[in-house]
Amino acid sequence: MSITKRPATPSAAAVREFISRAPDAASGDEPARVARRKKETISLGIDPVLLARIDARAVELGISRAAAIAVALAQFVDADR
C-alpha cells in the first residue's frame, strides 16, 4: 500500500469565484432573503392514534409534525378544485 499526498485545498477566493459562476448564483453580495408569511398558531385536539400515524409519516418524509399537518390540510382544501 502506498502513501498518497493529500490533494491541494483550493483557496477561499477560488471557492467563492467557482460558486459565483453557477447559473443560479445570486447577483449581489448579500444573500437573497425569502419573504416569510406570519403563521397563525392554533390549538387542535387530535386522536392519539392518528397523531402517531402523522408522526410516522412525517418521519418518512423527513419533515416536522407541523409541516406534515400543514401539507395534509392544504391537500384537503385543494381536493375539490
Backbone as numpy.savetxt, mean C-alpha at the origin, in Angstrom:
# Nx Ny Nz CAx CAy CAz Cx Cy Cz
36.63 -23.53 -3.57 35.79 -22.37 -3.57 36.69 -21.14 -3.57
36.41 -20.25 -4.48 37.23 -19.05 -4.57 36.55 -17.89 -3.86
37.37 -16.96 -3.42 36.86 -15.76 -2.76 36.68 -14.69 -3.81
35.48 -14.14 -3.86 35.22 -13.08 -4.84 35.14 -11.74 -4.13
35.50 -10.71 -4.86 35.45 -9.37 -4.29 34.01 -8.87 -4.28
33.72 -8.07 -3.31 32.41 -7.45 -3.20 32.25 -6.46 -4.35
31.08 -6.45 -5.03 30.89 -5.50 -6.13 30.91 -4.07 -5.61
31.34 -3.16 -6.47 31.41 -1.75 -6.09 29.99 -1.21 -5.88
29.82 -0.43 -4.83 28.54 0.19 -4.52 28.48 1.55 -5.21
27.41 1.81 -5.98 27.33 3.10 -6.66 27.15 4.23 -5.64
27.59 5.41 -6.03 27.47 6.56 -5.14 26.00 6.98 -5.02
25.70 7.74 -3.98 24.33 8.21 -3.78 23.89 9.09 -4.95
24.80 9.88 -5.48 24.47 10.74 -6.62 24.12 9.90 -7.84
24.86 8.82 -8.05 24.58 7.94 -9.19 23.22 7.26 -9.03
22.90 6.89 -7.81 21.60 6.25 -7.55 20.47 7.24 -7.82
20.58 8.49 -7.31 19.56 9.51 -7.55 19.40 9.79 -9.04
20.50 9.86 -9.76 20.46 10.13 -11.20 19.75 8.99 -11.93
20.04 7.76 -11.53 19.41 6.59 -12.14 17.89 6.62 -11.91
17.49 6.91 -10.68 16.07 6.95 -10.35 15.37 8.09 -11.08
16.05 9.22 -11.22 15.43 10.37 -11.88 15.15 10.11 -13.36
15.83 9.14 -13.96 15.60 8.82 -15.37 14.42 7.89 -15.59
13.82 7.40 -14.51 12.68 6.49 -14.64 11.49 7.24 -15.24
10.67 6.56 -16.05 9.55 7.23 -16.70 8.54 7.80 -15.72
8.42 7.21 -14.55 7.44 7.70 -13.58 8.07 8.56 -12.49
9.29 9.02 -12.72 9.96 9.86 -11.72 9.29 11.22 -11.64
9.25 11.76 -10.43 8.67 13.09 -10.22 9.58 14.13 -10.85
9.00 15.22 -11.33 9.78 16.24 -12.01 10.43 17.22 -11.06
9.91 17.38 -9.85 10.45 18.35 -8.91 11.32 17.71 -7.85
11.90 18.55 -7.01 12.72 18.04 -5.93 11.88 17.51 -4.77
10.66 18.04 -4.62 9.80 17.62 -3.53 9.01 16.38 -3.94
8.83 15.45 -3.01 8.02 14.28 -3.34 6.56 14.68 -3.55
5.91 13.98 -4.44 4.50 14.27 -4.73 3.66 13.90 -3.52
2.72 14.76 -3.18 1.83 14.49 -2.05 0.50 13.97 -2.57
0.02 12.96 -1.92 -1.26 12.37 -2.27 -2.32 13.00 -1.38
-3.35 13.53 -2.01 -4.42 14.15 -1.24 -5.24 13.05 -0.57
-5.40 13.15 0.73 -6.17 12.16 1.47 -7.44 12.80 1.98
-8.52 12.09 1.81 -9.79 12.58 2.33 -9.93 12.17 3.78
-10.57 13.02 4.55 -10.83 12.70 5.95 -11.90 11.62 6.00
-11.67 10.63 6.83 -12.62 9.54 6.95 -13.43 9.70 8.23
-14.64 9.24 8.18 -15.52 9.25 9.35 -15.26 7.99 10.16
-15.25 8.12 11.46 -15.13 6.98 12.35 -16.53 6.59 12.81
-16.84 5.29 12.70 -18.16 4.81 13.10 -18.00 3.69 14.11
-19.05 3.45 14.86 -19.10 2.33 15.79 -20.02 1.29 15.17
-19.57 0.05 15.13 -20.32 -0.97 14.41 -20.26 -2.28 15.18
-21.39 -2.89 15.39 -21.43 -4.20 16.03 -21.45 -5.29 14.97
-20.52 -6.25 15.09 -20.42 -7.34 14.10 -20.36 -8.67 14.85
-21.04 -9.66 14.32 -21.00 -11.01 14.88 -19.55 -11.50 14.94
-19.11 -12.09 16.05 -17.72 -12.53 16.19 -17.27 -13.53 15.12
-18.17 -14.39 14.68 -17.82 -15.36 13.64 -17.55 -14.64 12.32
-18.41 -13.68 11.99 -18.21 -12.91 10.76 -16.92 -12.09 10.86
-16.66 -11.52 12.03 -15.44 -10.73 12.21 -14.19 -11.59 12.03
-14.24 -12.82 12.50 -13.10 -13.74 12.31 -12.90 -14.03 10.84
-13.99 -14.18 10.09 -13.88 -14.41 8.64 -13.31 -13.19 7.94
-13.74 -12.00 8.36 -13.21 -10.76 7.78 -11.72 -10.67 8.05
-11.32 -10.95 9.29 -9.90 -10.89 9.64 -9.07 -11.88 8.83
-9.59 -13.09 8.64 -8.86 -14.10 7.87 -8.69 -13.66 6.42
-9.74 -13.10 5.86 -9.66 -12.63 4.46 -8.71 -11.45 4.34
-8.73 -10.56 5.33 -7.81 -9.41 5.32 -6.36 -9.88 5.35
-6.08 -10.90 6.15 -4.72 -11.45 6.21 -4.34 -12.02 4.85
-5.26 -12.75 4.21 -4.99 -13.31 2.88 -4.63 -12.21 1.88
-5.34 -11.08 1.96 -5.12 -9.98 1.03 -3.98 -9.06 1.45
-3.51 -9.22 2.69 -2.43 -8.38 3.17 -2.88 -6.96 3.47
-4.13 -6.82 3.91 -4.67 -5.49 4.23 -5.20 -5.50 5.66
-5.50 -4.33 6.17 -6.02 -4.22 7.53 -7.50 -4.60 7.57
-7.98 -4.83 8.79 -9.40 -5.11 8.98 -10.25 -3.96 8.44
-9.85 -2.73 8.78 -10.61 -1.56 8.34 -10.64 -1.47 6.82
-9.52 -1.76 6.17 -9.48 -1.72 4.71 -10.37 -2.81 4.11
-10.37 -3.99 4.72 -11.21 -5.08 4.22 -12.69 -4.71 4.32
-13.07 -4.11 5.44 -14.47 -3.71 5.62 -14.82 -2.61 4.62
-13.92 -1.66 4.41 -14.17 -0.57 3.46 -14.33 -1.11 2.04
-13.50 -2.08 1.65 -13.61 -2.69 0.32 -14.95 -3.40 0.18
-15.32 -4.17 1.20 -16.59 -4.90 1.16 -17.77 -3.95 1.06
-17.74 -2.86 1.81 -18.84 -1.90 1.75 -18.89 -1.19 0.40
-17.75 -0.88 -0.18 -17.73 -0.25 -1.50 -18.32 -1.19 -2.55
-17.98 -2.48 -2.46 -18.55 -3.45 -3.40 -20.06 -3.59 -3.20
-20.50 -3.55 -1.95 -21.93 -3.63 -1.64 -22.68 -2.46 -2.24
-22.16 -1.27 -2.08 -22.82 -0.06 -2.59 -22.83 -0.04 -4.11
-21.76 -0.51 -4.74 -21.65 -0.47 -6.20 -22.28 -1.68 -6.88
-22.79 -2.64 -6.14 -23.29 -3.89 -6.71 -24.48 -3.69 -7.63
-25.34 -2.74 -7.35 -26.54 -2.56 -8.16 -26.33 -1.65 -9.35
-25.16 -1.15 -9.53 -24.89 -0.21 -10.63 -24.38 -0.89 -11.85
